[in-house]
PDB file of C-alpha atoms in Angstrom:
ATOM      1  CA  UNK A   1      36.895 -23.971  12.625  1.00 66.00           C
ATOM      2  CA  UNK A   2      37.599 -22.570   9.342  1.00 77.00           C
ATOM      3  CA  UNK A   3      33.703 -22.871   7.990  1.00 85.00           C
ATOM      4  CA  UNK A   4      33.087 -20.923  11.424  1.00 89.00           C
ATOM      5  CA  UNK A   5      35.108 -17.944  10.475  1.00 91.00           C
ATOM      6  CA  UNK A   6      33.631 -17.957   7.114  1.00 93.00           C
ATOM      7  CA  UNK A   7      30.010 -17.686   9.048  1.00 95.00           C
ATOM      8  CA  UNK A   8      31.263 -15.209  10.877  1.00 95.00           C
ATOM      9  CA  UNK A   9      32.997 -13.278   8.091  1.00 96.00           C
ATOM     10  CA  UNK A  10      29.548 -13.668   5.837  1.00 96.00           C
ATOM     11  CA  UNK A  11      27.376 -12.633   8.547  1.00 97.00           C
ATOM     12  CA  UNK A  12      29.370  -9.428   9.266  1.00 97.00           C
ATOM     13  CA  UNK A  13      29.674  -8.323   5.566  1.00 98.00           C
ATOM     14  CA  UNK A  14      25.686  -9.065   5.383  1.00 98.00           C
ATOM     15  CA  UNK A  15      25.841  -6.795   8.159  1.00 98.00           C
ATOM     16  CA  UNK A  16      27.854  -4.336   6.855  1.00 98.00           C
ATOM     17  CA  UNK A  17      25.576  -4.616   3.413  1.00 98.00           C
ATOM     18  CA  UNK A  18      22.767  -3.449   5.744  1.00 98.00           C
ATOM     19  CA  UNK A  19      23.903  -0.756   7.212  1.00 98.00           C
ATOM     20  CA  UNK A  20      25.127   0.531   3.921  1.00 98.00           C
ATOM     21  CA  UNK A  21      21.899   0.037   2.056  1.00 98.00           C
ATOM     22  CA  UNK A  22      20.229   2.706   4.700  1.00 97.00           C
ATOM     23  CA  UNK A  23      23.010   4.805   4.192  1.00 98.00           C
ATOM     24  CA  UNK A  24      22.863   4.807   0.315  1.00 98.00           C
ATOM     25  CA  UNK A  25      18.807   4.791   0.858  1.00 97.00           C
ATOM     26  CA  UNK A  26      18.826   8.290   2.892  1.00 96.00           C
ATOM     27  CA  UNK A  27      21.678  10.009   0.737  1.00 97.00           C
ATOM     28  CA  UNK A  28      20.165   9.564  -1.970  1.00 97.00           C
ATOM     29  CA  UNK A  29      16.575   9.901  -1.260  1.00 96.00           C
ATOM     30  CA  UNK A  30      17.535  13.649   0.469  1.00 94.00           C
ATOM     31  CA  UNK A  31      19.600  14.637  -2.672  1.00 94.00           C
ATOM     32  CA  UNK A  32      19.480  12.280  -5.525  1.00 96.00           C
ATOM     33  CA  UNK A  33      22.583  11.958  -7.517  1.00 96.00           C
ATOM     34  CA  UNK A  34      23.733  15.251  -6.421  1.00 96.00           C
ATOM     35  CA  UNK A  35      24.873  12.975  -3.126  1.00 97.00           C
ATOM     36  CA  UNK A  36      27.913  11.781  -4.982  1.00 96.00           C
ATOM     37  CA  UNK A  37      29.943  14.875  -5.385  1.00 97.00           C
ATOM     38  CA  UNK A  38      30.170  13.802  -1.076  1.00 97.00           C
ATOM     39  CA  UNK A  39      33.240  11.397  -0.449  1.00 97.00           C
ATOM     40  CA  UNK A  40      31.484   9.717   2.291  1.00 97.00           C
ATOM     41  CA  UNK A  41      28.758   8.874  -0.326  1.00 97.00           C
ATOM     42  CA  UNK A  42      30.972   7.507  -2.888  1.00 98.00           C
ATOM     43  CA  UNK A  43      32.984   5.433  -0.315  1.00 98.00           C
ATOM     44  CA  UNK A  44      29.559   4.144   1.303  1.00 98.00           C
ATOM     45  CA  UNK A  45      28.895   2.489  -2.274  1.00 98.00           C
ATOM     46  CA  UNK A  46      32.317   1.401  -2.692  1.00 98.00           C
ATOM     47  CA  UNK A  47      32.206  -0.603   0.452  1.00 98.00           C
ATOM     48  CA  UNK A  48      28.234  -2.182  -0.540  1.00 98.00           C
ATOM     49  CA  UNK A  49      29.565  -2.689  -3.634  1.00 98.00           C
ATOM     50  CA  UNK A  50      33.065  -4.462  -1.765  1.00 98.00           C
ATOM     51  CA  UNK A  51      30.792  -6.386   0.480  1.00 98.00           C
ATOM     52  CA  UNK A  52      28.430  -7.784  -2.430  1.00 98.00           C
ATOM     53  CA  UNK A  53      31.819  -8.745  -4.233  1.00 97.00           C
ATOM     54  CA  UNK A  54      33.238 -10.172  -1.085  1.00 97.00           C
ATOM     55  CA  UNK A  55      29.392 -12.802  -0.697  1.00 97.00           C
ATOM     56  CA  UNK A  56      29.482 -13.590  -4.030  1.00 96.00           C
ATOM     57  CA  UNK A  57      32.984 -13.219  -6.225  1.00 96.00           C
ATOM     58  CA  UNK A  58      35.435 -13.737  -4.291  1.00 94.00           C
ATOM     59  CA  UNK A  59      35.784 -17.263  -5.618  1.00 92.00           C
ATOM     60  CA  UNK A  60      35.829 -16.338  -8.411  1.00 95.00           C
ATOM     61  CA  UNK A  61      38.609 -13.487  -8.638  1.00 94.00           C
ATOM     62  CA  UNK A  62      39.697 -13.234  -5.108  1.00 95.00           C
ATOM     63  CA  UNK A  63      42.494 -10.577  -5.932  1.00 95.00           C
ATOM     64  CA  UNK A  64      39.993  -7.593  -7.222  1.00 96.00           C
ATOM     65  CA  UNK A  65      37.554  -8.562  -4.675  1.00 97.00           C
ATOM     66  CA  UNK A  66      40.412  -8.266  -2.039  1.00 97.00           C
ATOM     67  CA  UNK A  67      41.578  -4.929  -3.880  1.00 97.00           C
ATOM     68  CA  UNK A  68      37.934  -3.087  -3.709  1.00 97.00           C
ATOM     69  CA  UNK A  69      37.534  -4.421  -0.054  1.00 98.00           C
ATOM     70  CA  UNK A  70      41.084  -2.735   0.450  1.00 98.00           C
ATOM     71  CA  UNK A  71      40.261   0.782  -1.348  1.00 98.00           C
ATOM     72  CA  UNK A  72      36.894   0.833   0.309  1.00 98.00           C
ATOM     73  CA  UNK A  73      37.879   0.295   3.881  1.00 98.00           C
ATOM     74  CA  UNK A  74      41.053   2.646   3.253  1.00 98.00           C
ATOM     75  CA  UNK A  75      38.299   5.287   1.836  1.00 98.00           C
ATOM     76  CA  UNK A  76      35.900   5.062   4.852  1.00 98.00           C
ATOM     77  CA  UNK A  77      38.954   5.184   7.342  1.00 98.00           C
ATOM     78  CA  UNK A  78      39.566   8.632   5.455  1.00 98.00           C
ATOM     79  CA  UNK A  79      35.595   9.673   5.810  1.00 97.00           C
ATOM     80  CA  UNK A  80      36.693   9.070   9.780  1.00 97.00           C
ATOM     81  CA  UNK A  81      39.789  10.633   9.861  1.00 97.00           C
ATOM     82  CA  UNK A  82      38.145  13.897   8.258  1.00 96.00           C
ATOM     83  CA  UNK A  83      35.194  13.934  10.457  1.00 96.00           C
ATOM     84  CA  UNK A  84      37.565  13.687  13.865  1.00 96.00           C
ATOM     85  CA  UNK A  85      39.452  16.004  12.877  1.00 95.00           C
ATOM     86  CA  UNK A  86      37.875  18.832  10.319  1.00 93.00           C
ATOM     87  CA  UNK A  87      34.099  18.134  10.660  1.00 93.00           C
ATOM     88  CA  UNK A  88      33.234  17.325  13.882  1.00 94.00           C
ATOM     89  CA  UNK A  89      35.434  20.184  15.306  1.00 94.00           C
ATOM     90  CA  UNK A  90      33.149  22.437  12.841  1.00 92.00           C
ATOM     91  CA  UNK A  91      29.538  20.526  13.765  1.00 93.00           C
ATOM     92  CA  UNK A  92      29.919  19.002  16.724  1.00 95.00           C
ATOM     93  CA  UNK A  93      30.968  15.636  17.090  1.00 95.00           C
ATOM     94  CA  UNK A  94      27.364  14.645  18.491  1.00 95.00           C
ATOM     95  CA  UNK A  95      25.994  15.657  14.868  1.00 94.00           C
ATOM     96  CA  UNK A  96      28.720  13.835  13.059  1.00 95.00           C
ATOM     97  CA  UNK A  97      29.216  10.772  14.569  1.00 95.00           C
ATOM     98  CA  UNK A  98      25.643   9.885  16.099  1.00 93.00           C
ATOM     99  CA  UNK A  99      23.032  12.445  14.187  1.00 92.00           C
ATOM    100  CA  UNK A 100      20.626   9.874  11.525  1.00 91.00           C
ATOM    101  CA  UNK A 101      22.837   8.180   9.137  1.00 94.00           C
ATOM    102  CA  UNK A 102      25.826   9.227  10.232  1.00 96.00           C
ATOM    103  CA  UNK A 103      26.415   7.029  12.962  1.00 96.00           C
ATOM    104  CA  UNK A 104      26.342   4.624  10.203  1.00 97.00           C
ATOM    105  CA  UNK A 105      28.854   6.074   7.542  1.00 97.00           C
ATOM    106  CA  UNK A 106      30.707   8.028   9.735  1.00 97.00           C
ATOM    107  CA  UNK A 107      31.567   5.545  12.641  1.00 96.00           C
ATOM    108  CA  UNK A 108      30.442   1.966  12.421  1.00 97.00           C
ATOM    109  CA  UNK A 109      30.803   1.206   8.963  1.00 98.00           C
ATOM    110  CA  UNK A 110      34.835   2.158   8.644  1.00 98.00           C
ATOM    111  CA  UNK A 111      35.190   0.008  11.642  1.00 98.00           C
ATOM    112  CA  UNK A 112      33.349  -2.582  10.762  1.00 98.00           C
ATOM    113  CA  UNK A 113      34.706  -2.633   7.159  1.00 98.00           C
ATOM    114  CA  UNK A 114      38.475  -2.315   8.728  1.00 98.00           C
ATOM    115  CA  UNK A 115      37.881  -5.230  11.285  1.00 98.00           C
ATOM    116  CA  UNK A 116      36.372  -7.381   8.291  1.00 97.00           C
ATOM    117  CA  UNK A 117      39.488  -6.341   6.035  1.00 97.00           C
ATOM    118  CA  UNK A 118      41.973  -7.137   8.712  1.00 97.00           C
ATOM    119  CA  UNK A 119      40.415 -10.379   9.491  1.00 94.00           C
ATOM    120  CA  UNK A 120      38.738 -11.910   6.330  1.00 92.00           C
ATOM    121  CA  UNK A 121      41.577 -10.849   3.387  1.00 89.00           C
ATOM    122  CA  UNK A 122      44.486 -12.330   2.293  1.00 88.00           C
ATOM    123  CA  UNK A 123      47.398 -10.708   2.943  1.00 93.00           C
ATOM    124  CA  UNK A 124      48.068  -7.301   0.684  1.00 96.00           C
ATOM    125  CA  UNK A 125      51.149  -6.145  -0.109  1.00 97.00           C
ATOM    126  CA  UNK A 126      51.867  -2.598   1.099  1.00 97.00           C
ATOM    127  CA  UNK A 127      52.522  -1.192  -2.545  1.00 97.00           C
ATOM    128  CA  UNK A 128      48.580  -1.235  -2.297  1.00 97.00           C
ATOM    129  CA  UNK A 129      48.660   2.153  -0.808  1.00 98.00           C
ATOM    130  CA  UNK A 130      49.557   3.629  -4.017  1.00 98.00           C
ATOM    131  CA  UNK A 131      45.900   2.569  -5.589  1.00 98.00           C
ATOM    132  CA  UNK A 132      44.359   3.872  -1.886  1.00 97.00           C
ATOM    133  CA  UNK A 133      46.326   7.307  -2.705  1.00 98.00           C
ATOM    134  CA  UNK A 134      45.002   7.166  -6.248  1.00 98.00           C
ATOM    135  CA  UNK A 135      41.573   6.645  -6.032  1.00 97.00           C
ATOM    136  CA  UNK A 136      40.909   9.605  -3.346  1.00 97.00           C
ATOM    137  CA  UNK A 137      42.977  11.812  -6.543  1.00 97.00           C
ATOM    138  CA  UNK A 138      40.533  10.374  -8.669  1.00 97.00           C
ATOM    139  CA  UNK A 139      37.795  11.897  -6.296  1.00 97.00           C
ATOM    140  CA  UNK A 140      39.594  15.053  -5.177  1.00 96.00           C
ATOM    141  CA  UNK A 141      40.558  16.145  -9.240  1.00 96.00           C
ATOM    142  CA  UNK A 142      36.590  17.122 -10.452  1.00 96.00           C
ATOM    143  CA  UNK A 143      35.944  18.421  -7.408  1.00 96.00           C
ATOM    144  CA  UNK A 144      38.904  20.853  -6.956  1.00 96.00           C
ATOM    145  CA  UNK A 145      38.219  22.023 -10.930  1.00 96.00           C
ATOM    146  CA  UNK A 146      34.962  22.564 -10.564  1.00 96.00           C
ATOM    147  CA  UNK A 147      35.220  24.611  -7.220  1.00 96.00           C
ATOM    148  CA  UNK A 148      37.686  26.463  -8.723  1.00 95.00           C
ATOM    149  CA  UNK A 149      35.926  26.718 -11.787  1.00 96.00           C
ATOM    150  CA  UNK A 150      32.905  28.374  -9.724  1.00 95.00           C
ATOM    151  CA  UNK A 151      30.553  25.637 -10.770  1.00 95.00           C
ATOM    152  CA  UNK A 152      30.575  24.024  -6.954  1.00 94.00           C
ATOM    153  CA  UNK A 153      30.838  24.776  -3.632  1.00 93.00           C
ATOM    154  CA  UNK A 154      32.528  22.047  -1.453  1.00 92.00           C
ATOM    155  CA  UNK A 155      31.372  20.271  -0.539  1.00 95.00           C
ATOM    156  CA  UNK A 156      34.459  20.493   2.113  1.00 93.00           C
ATOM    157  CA  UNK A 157      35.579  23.121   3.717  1.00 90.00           C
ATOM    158  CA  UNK A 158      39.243  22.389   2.502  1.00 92.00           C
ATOM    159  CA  UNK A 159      38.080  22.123  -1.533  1.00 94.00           C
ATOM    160  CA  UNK A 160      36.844  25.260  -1.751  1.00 94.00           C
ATOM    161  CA  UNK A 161      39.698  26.295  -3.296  1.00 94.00           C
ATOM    162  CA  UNK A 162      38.270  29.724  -4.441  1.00 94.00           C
ATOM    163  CA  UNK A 163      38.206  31.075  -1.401  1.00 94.00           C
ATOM    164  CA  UNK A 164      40.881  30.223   0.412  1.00 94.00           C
ATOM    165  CA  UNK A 165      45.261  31.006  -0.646  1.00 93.00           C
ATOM    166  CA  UNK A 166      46.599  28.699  -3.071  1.00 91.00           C
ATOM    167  CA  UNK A 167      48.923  27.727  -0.400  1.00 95.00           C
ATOM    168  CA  UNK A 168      46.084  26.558   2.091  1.00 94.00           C
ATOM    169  CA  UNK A 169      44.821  24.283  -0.711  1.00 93.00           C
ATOM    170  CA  UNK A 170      48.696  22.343  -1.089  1.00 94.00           C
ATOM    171  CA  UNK A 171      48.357  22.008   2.429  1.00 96.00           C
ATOM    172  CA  UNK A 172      45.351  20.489   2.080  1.00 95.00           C
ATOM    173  CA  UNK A 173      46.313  18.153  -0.368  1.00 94.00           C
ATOM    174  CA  UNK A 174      49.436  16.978   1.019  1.00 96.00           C
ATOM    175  CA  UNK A 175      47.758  16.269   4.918  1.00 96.00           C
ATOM    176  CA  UNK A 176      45.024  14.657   3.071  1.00 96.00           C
ATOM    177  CA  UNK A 177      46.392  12.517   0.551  1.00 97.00           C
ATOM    178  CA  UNK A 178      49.361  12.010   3.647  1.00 97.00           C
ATOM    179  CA  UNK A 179      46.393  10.886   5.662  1.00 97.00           C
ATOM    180  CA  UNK A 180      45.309   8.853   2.822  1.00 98.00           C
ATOM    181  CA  UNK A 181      48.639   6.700   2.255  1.00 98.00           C
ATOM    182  CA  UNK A 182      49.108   6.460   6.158  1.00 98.00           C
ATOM    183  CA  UNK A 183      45.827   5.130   6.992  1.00 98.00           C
ATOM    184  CA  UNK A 184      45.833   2.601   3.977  1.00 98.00           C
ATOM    185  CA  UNK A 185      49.333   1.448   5.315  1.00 98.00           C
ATOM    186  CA  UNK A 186      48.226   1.254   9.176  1.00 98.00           C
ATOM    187  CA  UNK A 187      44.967  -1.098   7.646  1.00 98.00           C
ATOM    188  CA  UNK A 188      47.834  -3.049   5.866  1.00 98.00           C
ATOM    189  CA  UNK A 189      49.903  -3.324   8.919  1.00 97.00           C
ATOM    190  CA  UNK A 190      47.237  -4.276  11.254  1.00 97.00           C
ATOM    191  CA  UNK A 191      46.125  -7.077   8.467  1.00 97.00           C
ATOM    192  CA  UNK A 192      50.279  -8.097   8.687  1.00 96.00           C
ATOM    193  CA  UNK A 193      49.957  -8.449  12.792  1.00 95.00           C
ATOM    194  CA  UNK A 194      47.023 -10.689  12.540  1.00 93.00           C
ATOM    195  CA  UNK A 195      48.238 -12.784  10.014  1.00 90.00           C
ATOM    196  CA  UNK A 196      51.579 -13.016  11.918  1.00 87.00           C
ATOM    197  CA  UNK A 197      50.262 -14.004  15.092  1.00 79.00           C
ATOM    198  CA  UNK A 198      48.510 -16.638  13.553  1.00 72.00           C
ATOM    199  CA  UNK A 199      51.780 -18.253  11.306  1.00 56.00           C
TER     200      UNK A 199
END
């Protein structure tokens, strides 16, 4: 039974390392490396780069595998959360969830990544949301100096800091990194309920 779930857990990061691959493919074939100032990019390789860990490391160091699988399926949750509510609003949810690629990062790859977390991890403790927090500030610092600095543009609506009121941008940052901490604790929590109903 347990070599089952393993199959199962192996095939759907394979999976997962599929999907991700086109993703990566078309981002950065459009844009090149410009691609990465985009927070869906950078959590798209997180999570290939989780998923390769997860196939072959997690032997080896099972904690930092866990961790990246953690802080990439908290990041893609946030790429969801942002699109349901700021982008797709703005684009159309058609265009955001189901136009080329984006059905992809947008939709099936957070799910898939949270379903895999929830069900092939040991159990996290919820002091974890801390690094989930931190690594979005990691992502959100560069971007918010250098749109305020004039040297970028976005590429959010919310990080364009220049031209909206200082106090729309700590709004911003609160209801995002909020978000952030929220979702990472709800992935934690669901991870808790399945390994509860199991004990």
């Amino acid at each position: 039974m347990k070599d089952k779930k393993q199959l199962v857990l192996n095939f759907g990061h394979l999976w997962l390392i599929a999907m991700e691959i086109l993703v990566i493919a078309g981002a950065f074939g459009e844009e090149g490396i410009i691609t990465t100032r985009f927070y869906t990019t950078d959590s798209n390789v997180l999570c290939f780069l989780a998923s390769i860990g997860y196939l072959f490391f997690r032997k080896k160091n099972p904690k930092a595998v866990t961790l990246l699988r953690f802080l990439s399926t908290t990041c893609l949750l946030v790429t969801f959360t942002v699109v349901l509510t700021v982008l797709g609003p703005q684009k159309g949810y058609a265009d955001q969830f189901l136009g080329g690629m984006r059905l992809f990062s947008h939709l099936l790859c957070p799910f898939l990544s949270l379903a895999l977390f929830v069900f092939g991890e040991e159990k996290v403790s919820y002091r974890w949301s801390a690094y989930a927090v931190l690594i979005t500030v990691v992502y959100a610092i560069p971007m918010i100096t250098l749109n305020a600095l004039g040297l970028l543009s976005g590429p959010y609506s919310f990080l364009k800091v220049r031209e909206q009121s200082l106090s729309s941008t700590f709004f911003w940052i609160i209801v995002i990194l909020g978000g952030n901490a929220l979702l990472s604790l709800g992935a934690i929590k669901l991870q808790h309920l399945r390994i509860g109903s199991q004990s």
